[in-house]
Amino acid sequence: VWKCKHLHFEKSEFFNFFMTSVSCNFVRIYKKLIALLLFIVLVVVVLKFCVVDKDPDSDMTASLPGSNSGIPDKLWQPKYAILETTMGEVVIELYWKHAPTTCRNFAELARRGYYNGTKFHRIIRDFMIQGGDPTGTGKGGTSIYGRTFADEIHEDLKHTGAGILSMANSGPDTNGSQFFITLAPTQWLDGKHAIFGRVYSGMNVVKRIGLVETDKNDRPVDDVKITRAYIKMN
């Protein structure tokens, strides 16, 4: 017999009492641990879905399949690119059906902000306005595929009039980031420069840019810049 000051227990009774107490404590601790784990999981889930990215552009990057490589997936085909310039806004319609590789390069560079702050560094009246070089020299710029990429010439696309968007280059397969917009028919460029879009609206702005004063090297006396370039899905 186990004796206490006020209680008397048989050995078996004490053992049963002890085991019952231990079991109850273990169950209580187990329930608390489960509740704690569930709370932690809930907090993690809430934080995951409530975090807001402060950079609006990064939302699109995260949603683009294949964006880890820096090159958007082929399914990503925004219809328009908008060029906000120091002389007004120009909306470009991209020819994805005929020049998907070239359109993807231009659209992705615009989405990244690559063209923001760049100049129209070469302007020739009644011919074209040229831009897209971050150095402003006519010798710079790279594509999203590397330094350069191959020509994407389509026989159905011709430099038939004003407002044609085409890639500037220094020879075959040397496309980077530079582009030009025609101010008149320039058929001698057919087969030599990749056409990938046209001016959808803002041709009056393009024409005014084409009339600015330039020096002997066809550089504007006063800078004409793309303040912001971005894409629009439809």
mmCIF file of N, CA and C in Angstrom, residues 9 27 31 47 61 66 78 90 107 127 133 149-150 154 170 213:
data_model
loop_
_atom_site.group_PDB
_atom_site.id
_atom_site.type_symbol
_atom_site.label_atom_id
_atom_site.label_comp_id
_atom_site.label_asym_id
_atom_site.label_seq_id
_atom_site.Cartn_x
_atom_site.Cartn_y
_atom_site.Cartn_z
ATOM 1 N N PHE A 9 -3.351 4.727 -1.571
ATOM 2 C CA PHE A 9 -3.508 4.099 -2.880
ATOM 3 C C PHE A 9 -2.889 2.717 -2.861
ATOM 4 N N VAL A 27 -2.078 14.407 -24.559
ATOM 5 C CA VAL A 27 -3.136 14.773 -25.507
ATOM 6 C C VAL A 27 -3.266 16.279 -25.601
ATOM 7 N N LYS A 31 -2.543 18.426 -28.973
ATOM 8 C CA LYS A 31 -3.558 19.301 -29.570
ATOM 9 C C LYS A 31 -3.019 20.719 -29.757
ATOM 10 N N LEU A 47 0.057 35.242 -46.301
ATOM 11 C CA LEU A 47 1.143 36.111 -46.756
ATOM 12 C C LEU A 47 1.441 35.897 -48.226
ATOM 13 N N THR A 61 6.080 40.348 -66.029
ATOM 14 C CA THR A 61 7.226 39.460 -66.172
ATOM 15 C C THR A 61 6.941 38.119 -65.511
ATOM 16 N N GLY A 66 8.148 31.332 -69.742
ATOM 17 C CA GLY A 66 9.457 31.424 -70.377
ATOM 18 C C GLY A 66 10.225 32.668 -70.002
ATOM 19 N N PRO A 78 1.435 41.023 -77.544
ATOM 20 C CA PRO A 78 0.706 42.290 -77.417
ATOM 21 C C PRO A 78 0.514 42.940 -78.782
ATOM 22 N N VAL A 90 2.784 58.132 -80.249
ATOM 23 C CA VAL A 90 2.679 57.325 -81.467
ATOM 24 C C VAL A 90 2.297 55.902 -81.066
ATOM 25 N N ALA A 107 8.705 44.393 -78.665
ATOM 26 C CA ALA A 107 7.725 44.474 -77.579
ATOM 27 C C ALA A 107 8.366 44.234 -76.220
ATOM 28 N N PHE A 127 12.187 60.866 -95.719
ATOM 29 C CA PHE A 127 12.745 59.517 -95.777
ATOM 30 C C PHE A 127 12.322 58.724 -94.547
ATOM 31 N N ASP A 133 18.418 53.377 -80.088
ATOM 32 C CA ASP A 133 19.800 53.166 -79.646
ATOM 33 C C ASP A 133 20.005 53.859 -78.306
ATOM 34 N N PHE A 149 20.235 39.529 -84.104
ATOM 35 C CA PHE A 149 19.484 38.353 -84.544
ATOM 36 C C PHE A 149 19.214 38.454 -86.043
ATOM 37 N N ALA A 150 18.796 37.352 -86.620
ATOM 38 C CA ALA A 150 18.674 37.242 -88.080
ATOM 39 C C ALA A 150 17.513 38.052 -88.639
ATOM 40 N N HIS A 154 9.671 39.248 -94.941
ATOM 41 C CA HIS A 154 8.470 38.613 -95.482
ATOM 42 C C HIS A 154 8.111 39.289 -96.793
ATOM 43 N N SER A 170 23.089 47.124 -89.957
ATOM 44 C CA SER A 170 24.349 47.496 -90.607
ATOM 45 C C SER A 170 24.751 46.452 -91.642
ATOM 46 N N GLU A 213 14.810 70.420 -87.299
ATOM 47 C CA GLU A 213 16.104 70.844 -87.845
ATOM 48 C C GLU A 213 17.190 69.840 -87.461
#
